[in-house]
Coordinates of C-alpha atoms in Angstrom, one line a residue:
M227 CA 45.5 -20.9 1.7
M228 CA 46.8 -24.3 2.3
V229 CA 50.5 -24.5 3.0
F230 CA 52.5 -27.7 2.6
G231 CA 56.3 -27.9 4.0
A232 CA 58.6 -30.5 4.5
F233 CA 62.3 -31.2 4.9
V234 CA 64.7 -34.1 5.2
C235 CA 67.8 -34.0 7.2
G236 CA 70.6 -36.5 7.1
Q237 CA 74.0 -37.1 8.6
T238 CA 76.8 -37.5 6.0
S239 CA 79.0 -40.5 6.4
L240 CA 81.9 -39.6 8.5
P241 CA 84.9 -41.2 10.4
A242 CA 83.7 -42.8 13.7
L243 CA 83.0 -40.0 16.3
P244 CA 83.9 -40.2 20.0
V245 CA 81.2 -42.1 21.7
A246 CA 78.9 -39.7 23.9
D247 CA 79.4 -39.9 27.6
T248 CA 76.2 -42.1 28.7
N249 CA 76.3 -40.5 32.1
Y250 CA 75.4 -37.1 30.4
V251 CA 73.6 -38.0 27.1
R252 CA 71.6 -41.0 26.1
D253 CA 71.2 -41.3 22.2
F254 CA 68.0 -42.6 20.7
S255 CA 68.5 -41.9 16.9
N256 CA 68.3 -45.8 16.4
R257 CA 64.6 -45.5 17.7
P258 CA 61.6 -44.1 15.7
T259 CA 60.4 -40.6 17.1
I260 CA 57.1 -39.2 16.2
R261 CA 55.9 -35.8 16.9
L262 CA 53.0 -33.2 17.0
Y263 CA 53.9 -29.6 17.0
L264 CA 52.4 -26.0 16.9
S265 CA 54.6 -23.5 15.5
S266 CA 54.7 -19.8 14.1
K267 CA 57.7 -18.6 12.0
F268 CA 58.4 -14.8 11.8
N269 CA 60.7 -12.3 10.2
S270 CA 60.7 -8.5 10.3
M271 CA 62.9 -5.7 8.9
V272 CA 64.1 -2.5 10.7
V273 CA 65.3 0.9 9.1
R274 CA 67.0 2.7 11.9
S275 CA 66.0 6.5 12.2
N276 CA 67.8 9.5 13.2
E277 CA 68.5 10.0 17.0
T278 CA 65.1 11.0 18.9
F279 CA 62.8 9.6 16.3
T280 CA 61.2 6.1 16.0
D281 CA 62.8 3.3 14.0
L282 CA 60.6 1.9 10.9
R283 CA 59.7 -1.6 11.4
Y284 CA 57.8 -3.9 8.8
R285 CA 56.4 -7.3 9.5
P286 CA 54.4 -9.8 7.3
N287 CA 51.3 -11.2 8.2
G288 CA 52.3 -14.6 9.5
N289 CA 50.4 -17.7 9.9
Y290 CA 50.2 -20.3 12.8
N291 CA 50.9 -23.9 11.9
M292 CA 50.3 -27.2 13.2
G293 CA 52.1 -30.5 12.0
I294 CA 53.2 -34.1 12.2
G295 CA 56.8 -35.4 11.9
A296 CA 59.1 -38.4 12.5
S297 CA 62.8 -39.0 12.9
Y298 CA 64.7 -42.2 12.6
R299 CA 68.5 -42.6 12.4
R300 CA 68.8 -38.9 12.1
L301 CA 66.6 -38.7 9.1
T302 CA 63.8 -36.2 9.8
L303 CA 60.5 -35.4 8.2
N304 CA 58.1 -32.7 9.2
I305 CA 54.8 -31.5 7.6
G306 CA 53.0 -28.5 8.6
F307 CA 49.8 -26.6 7.5
P308 CA 47.9 -23.6 8.7
V309 CA 45.7 -23.8 11.9
P310 CA 42.2 -23.3 11.0
F311 CA 40.0 -20.2 12.3
I312 CA 43.2 -18.5 13.6
N313 CA 44.8 -17.0 10.5
S314 CA 42.1 -14.5 9.6
D315 CA 43.3 -11.0 10.3
D316 CA 44.1 -9.9 6.6
G317 CA 41.5 -7.1 7.2
A318 CA 43.7 -5.6 9.9
K319 CA 47.2 -6.4 8.7
G320 CA 46.8 -7.0 5.0
R321 CA 47.5 -9.9 3.1
T322 CA 51.0 -11.6 2.8
R323 CA 51.9 -14.3 0.4
F324 CA 54.9 -16.4 1.1
L325 CA 57.2 -19.2 0.9
D326 CA 59.0 -20.0 3.9
A327 CA 61.4 -22.8 4.5
Q328 CA 63.6 -23.5 7.5
A329 CA 65.8 -26.5 8.1
T330 CA 67.9 -27.6 11.1
L331 CA 70.7 -30.1 10.9
H332 CA 71.9 -31.4 14.2
T333 CA 74.7 -33.9 14.6
Q334 CA 77.0 -34.7 17.6
R335 CA 79.5 -32.2 16.7
Q336 CA 77.6 -29.6 14.6
A337 CA 74.6 -27.6 14.7
S338 CA 73.5 -25.8 11.6
N339 CA 70.4 -23.6 10.4
L340 CA 69.3 -22.9 6.9
F341 CA 66.5 -20.8 5.7
L342 CA 64.8 -19.5 2.6
Q343 CA 62.1 -17.0 2.7
V344 CA 60.3 -15.2 -0.1
F345 CA 57.4 -12.6 1.4
K346 CA 55.3 -10.0 -0.5
G347 CA 52.9 -7.8 1.3
Y348 CA 54.1 -6.1 4.8
H349 CA 52.4 -3.9 7.4
I350 CA 54.0 -1.4 9.5
T351 CA 54.1 -2.1 13.3
S352 CA 56.0 1.1 14.6
H353 CA 53.9 3.9 13.1
T354 CA 50.0 4.3 12.8
P355 CA 48.2 5.0 9.5
P356 CA 47.6 8.9 10.3
R357 CA 51.2 9.1 11.5
V358 CA 52.5 8.1 7.9
G359 CA 49.6 9.9 6.1
W360 CA 48.0 7.0 4.3
E361 CA 44.2 6.5 4.2
Q362 CA 43.7 2.7 4.1
T363 CA 41.1 0.2 5.5
T364 CA 43.5 -1.9 7.4
S365 CA 44.4 -1.1 10.9
Y366 CA 48.1 -1.0 10.1
P367 CA 49.8 0.9 7.5
Y368 CA 49.9 -1.7 4.6
R369 CA 52.5 -2.1 1.8
P370 CA 51.1 -4.7 -0.6
D371 CA 54.1 -3.7 -3.2
L372 CA 56.9 -4.8 -0.6
V373 CA 58.7 -7.8 -1.3
Q374 CA 61.7 -9.6 0.5
F375 CA 63.8 -12.5 -0.3
N376 CA 66.6 -13.9 1.8
I377 CA 68.6 -17.1 2.0
G378 CA 71.3 -18.2 4.0
F379 CA 73.0 -20.4 6.7
S380 CA 74.9 -20.5 10.0
T381 CA 76.8 -23.6 11.6
L382 CA 78.4 -23.9 14.7
R383 CA 80.9 -26.6 16.1
I384 CA 80.1 -28.0 19.4
V385 CA 83.5 -28.2 21.2
N386 CA 82.0 -30.2 24.3
H387 CA 80.3 -32.9 22.1
T388 CA 80.5 -35.9 24.2
R389 CA 78.8 -34.3 27.0
F390 CA 76.4 -31.8 25.5
S391 CA 73.8 -32.5 23.0
Y392 CA 71.8 -29.9 21.0
R393 CA 69.8 -32.8 19.3
A394 CA 68.4 -33.6 22.9
T395 CA 66.5 -30.2 22.9
F396 CA 66.1 -29.4 19.4
N397 CA 65.8 -32.8 17.5
Q398 CA 64.3 -34.7 20.1
D399 CA 66.2 -38.0 19.5
A400 CA 68.5 -37.9 22.6
W401 CA 68.3 -37.2 26.4
Q402 CA 70.4 -34.8 28.2
Q403 CA 70.4 -36.4 31.8
L404 CA 73.0 -33.8 33.5
S405 CA 73.7 -30.2 33.3
Q406 CA 76.6 -29.4 31.0
G407 CA 77.7 -26.6 28.6
T408 CA 79.9 -25.9 25.7
W409 CA 81.7 -23.3 23.7
L410 CA 80.7 -22.9 20.0
Y411 CA 82.3 -21.6 17.0
G412 CA 81.5 -21.6 13.2
G413 CA 80.3 -19.1 10.6
Y414 CA 77.6 -17.6 8.6
A415 CA 76.6 -16.5 5.0
T416 CA 73.6 -14.7 4.0
G417 CA 71.9 -13.1 1.1
Y418 CA 69.0 -10.5 1.4
V419 CA 66.9 -8.8 -1.4
V420 CA 64.3 -6.0 -0.6
K421 CA 62.3 -4.0 -3.2
A422 CA 59.3 -1.8 -3.4
D423 CA 57.4 0.6 -5.9
S424 CA 58.7 3.6 -3.7
A425 CA 61.3 4.1 -0.8
L426 CA 60.9 1.8 2.3
V427 CA 60.4 5.3 4.2
P428 CA 57.1 6.8 3.6
T429 CA 57.3 10.3 2.5
R430 CA 55.8 11.9 5.4
L431 CA 58.9 10.2 7.6
L432 CA 61.6 11.0 4.9
S433 CA 63.0 13.9 7.3
E434 CA 63.5 11.5 10.2
F435 CA 65.8 9.2 8.2
A436 CA 69.3 9.6 6.8
S437 CA 69.3 9.5 2.8
S438 CA 71.0 6.2 2.7
A439 CA 68.0 4.6 4.6
T440 CA 65.2 5.7 2.0
I441 CA 65.9 2.4 -0.1
T442 CA 63.7 1.4 -3.0
K443 CA 65.5 -1.7 -3.8
G444 CA 68.5 -3.3 -1.9
L445 CA 70.7 -6.3 -2.2
F446 CA 72.9 -7.3 0.7
L447 CA 75.4 -10.1 1.0
D448 CA 77.6 -11.0 4.2
V449 CA 79.7 -13.8 5.5
G450 CA 81.6 -14.0 8.6
P451 CA 82.8 -16.2 11.7
M452 CA 80.9 -16.3 14.7
G453 CA 81.1 -17.8 18.2
G454 CA 79.3 -18.2 21.3
Y455 CA 78.1 -20.6 24.2
A456 CA 75.4 -23.2 25.1
Q457 CA 74.0 -24.5 28.5
T458 CA 71.6 -27.0 29.4
F459 CA 70.3 -27.0 32.9
V460 CA 68.9 -30.3 34.1
Y461 CA 66.6 -30.8 37.1
R462 CA 66.1 -34.3 38.2
R463 CA 67.3 -35.8 35.3
H464 CA 64.0 -34.9 33.2
W465 CA 63.3 -31.2 33.4
F466 CA 65.6 -29.1 31.4
L467 CA 66.5 -25.5 30.1
T468 CA 68.8 -24.8 27.2
V469 CA 70.0 -21.5 26.2
S470 CA 72.3 -20.9 23.3
A471 CA 73.7 -17.6 22.0
A472 CA 76.2 -16.7 19.2
L473 CA 77.7 -13.5 17.8
G474 CA 79.5 -12.8 14.5
A475 CA 80.7 -10.0 12.4
G476 CA 82.1 -9.7 9.0
P477 CA 82.3 -7.7 5.7
T478 CA 79.2 -6.9 3.7
V479 CA 78.5 -6.0 0.1
Q480 CA 75.4 -3.5 -0.4
R481 CA 73.8 -2.5 -3.5
L482 CA 71.3 0.0 -2.9
L483 CA 68.7 2.0 -5.4
L484 CA 68.0 5.2 -3.8
P485 CA 65.6 8.2 -5.0
A486 CA 67.2 11.3 -5.9
S487 CA 65.7 14.7 -7.3
E488 CA 67.4 14.0 -10.8
G489 CA 66.1 10.1 -10.7
A490 CA 67.1 7.2 -9.0
T491 CA 70.7 6.3 -8.5
T492 CA 72.3 2.8 -7.8
R493 CA 75.3 2.8 -5.3
V494 CA 77.6 0.0 -4.1
Y495 CA 79.1 0.0 -0.7
L496 CA 81.5 -2.1 1.4
G497 CA 80.7 -2.1 5.0
P498 CA 80.6 -3.9 8.3
G499 CA 77.7 -6.2 9.4
W500 CA 76.6 -8.5 12.2
H501 CA 74.9 -11.9 12.9
A502 CA 73.4 -12.8 16.2
Q503 CA 71.7 -16.2 16.8
F504 CA 69.6 -17.3 19.8
R505 CA 68.1 -20.5 20.7
A506 CA 66.2 -21.5 23.6
G507 CA 64.1 -24.6 24.8
V508 CA 62.6 -25.7 28.2
G509 CA 60.4 -28.9 28.9
Y510 CA 60.6 -32.3 29.9
N511 CA 62.5 -35.4 28.4
S512 CA 62.8 -39.0 29.1
R513 CA 63.2 -42.4 27.6
Y514 CA 60.1 -42.3 25.7
R515 CA 58.4 -38.9 25.7
Y516 CA 59.4 -35.2 25.2
V517 CA 57.4 -32.2 25.6
G518 CA 58.9 -28.8 25.0
I519 CA 58.7 -25.2 24.0
L520 CA 61.3 -24.0 21.6
Y521 CA 62.5 -20.7 20.1
H522 CA 65.1 -19.7 17.6
Q523 CA 66.1 -16.4 16.0
E524 CA 68.5 -15.2 13.7
H525 CA 69.1 -11.4 13.6
I526 CA 71.2 -9.8 10.7
G527 CA 72.4 -6.3 10.4
Y528 CA 74.3 -4.0 8.2
V529 CA 75.8 -0.4 8.8
L530 CA 74.7 1.8 5.9
H531 CA 76.4 4.9 4.4
A532 CA 76.1 7.8 6.8
Q533 CA 76.3 5.4 9.7
N534 CA 72.5 4.5 9.6
S535 CA 71.7 0.7 9.9
F536 CA 69.0 -1.7 8.3
A537 CA 68.6 -5.0 10.2
W538 CA 66.1 -8.1 9.5
D539 CA 65.6 -11.3 11.5
V540 CA 64.1 -14.9 11.0
G541 CA 63.0 -17.4 13.3
N542 CA 60.6 -19.8 14.7
F543 CA 58.5 -20.7 17.9
R544 CA 57.4 -24.3 18.7
V545 CA 55.6 -26.2 21.2
M546 CA 56.6 -30.1 20.7
F547 CA 54.7 -33.3 21.8
V548 CA 57.2 -36.1 20.9
H549 CA 57.0 -40.1 21.6
R550 CA 59.8 -42.5 21.1
L551 CA 58.8 -45.8 19.9
T552 CA 60.3 -49.0 21.3
D553 CA 60.2 -51.2 17.9
R554 CA 62.5 -50.5 15.0
P555 CA 61.0 -50.7 11.6
K556 CA 62.7 -53.7 10.1
R557 CA 61.6 -52.8 6.5
V558 CA 63.1 -49.3 6.9
D559 CA 66.3 -50.8 8.3
R560 CA 66.5 -53.4 5.2
G561 CA 66.1 -50.4 2.8
L562 CA 68.7 -48.2 4.4
R563 CA 71.1 -51.2 4.4
W564 CA 70.4 -51.8 0.6
L565 CA 70.9 -48.2 -0.2
K566 CA 74.1 -48.2 1.7
K567 CA 75.4 -51.2 -0.2
N568 CA 74.1 -50.6 -3.8
T569 CA 74.3 -46.7 -4.1
P570 CA 76.8 -43.9 -3.6
L571 CA 74.3 -42.2 -1.1
S572 CA 75.4 -41.2 2.1
V573 CA 73.0 -43.1 4.4
P574 CA 72.8 -42.7 8.1

C-alpha cells in the first residue's frame, strides 16, 4: 500500500524575539535545508492486569518509511513512503490499515507536537495464541476488528531560549555549538477512542483483569499542565546529544462500554490521568551538514475504576541526513514578500 504524508509548519508573526546568543546557537533558518530520512512511527495500547499476571499489550503492524524534505524560513515540508521489501510481515502479525499524521512545530521559544492516528487491526505481543485460546494462521494473536483513533497535542515553553535550541536537533535549521540546558513548562490535551466487536481482554484472560478493564468501547478525554527539562551536550562544537523529558497530570473523562451478564452497559467516570513525553537525539551538526538519530515518544495513561489502568503511546524514530544550501532561492523570497504585503497570512 502506498502511503503519502506531508505537513507544513510555520511560525506565526510575533513581536521581535530576543536574539539568540551566537556563542551558543547559530540560526540557519534563512538558508534552504534539504533532508533524506528513514523513519518508523509506532503506537501501542496496554491494559493493566491484576497483580502477578501479565499486562495485555496490543500493537499495530507498523511500516518503515523513507522520505525527502526541505525547510526554509521555518517552513518545513516532508514527504514519506514505505520502504520496499521490508514491510511484508502481514502473515505473521496480521494486516493493519491506518492513517498516521504526526507534526512538530519548533520556534525559538516553543516546542510543540501534534498527532492524529487511526489504526484498524492489532496483534497481541504480550501473550501467545495458545495462551489466549485462539486458532489463527498468524504468529501473534490478531484482532482485525480492533480500531483506535487518537488526536492531541502537547506544547512546551523553552525558558532558556537564547542559549538552547530545540530546532538545532529536531528541525535541523540551527546549530547548537556549546552545551546548554533549559527548564520547560506547558500543557497537553488529547482525545482517544478504542472499540472492538468484543472486549479488549480475551475471554480466557478475563479472570486476570478487573471488570473495569474489560472494555468493548472507550472514549477518553484529558487535559493538564506539564513541565520538564532538556539538555544538549556538545563535544568539540559538532557532536551532540540532546535529551528532553516532561511529565504532566490532570483530570480525565472516561466513557466506557462494558460487557455484563444482562447486556452491555455504558458508564462515565471522572478520574486522574498522566502524560509523559520523551525526546532524544544524537549526531553531528555543522554549518552545512547534519547527520542524526532522533526518537520521540508521548505516553498517556488513565486510572480506571477499581484502580486498574489503561495506557497508550505514540511516537517515531528517525535517521536524518541533512544538507544546508548556501544560495537562497530568490523566487521564493519574492513570493514570500508578496504574500506578506498583499495577504493577511502570517508569513515567516
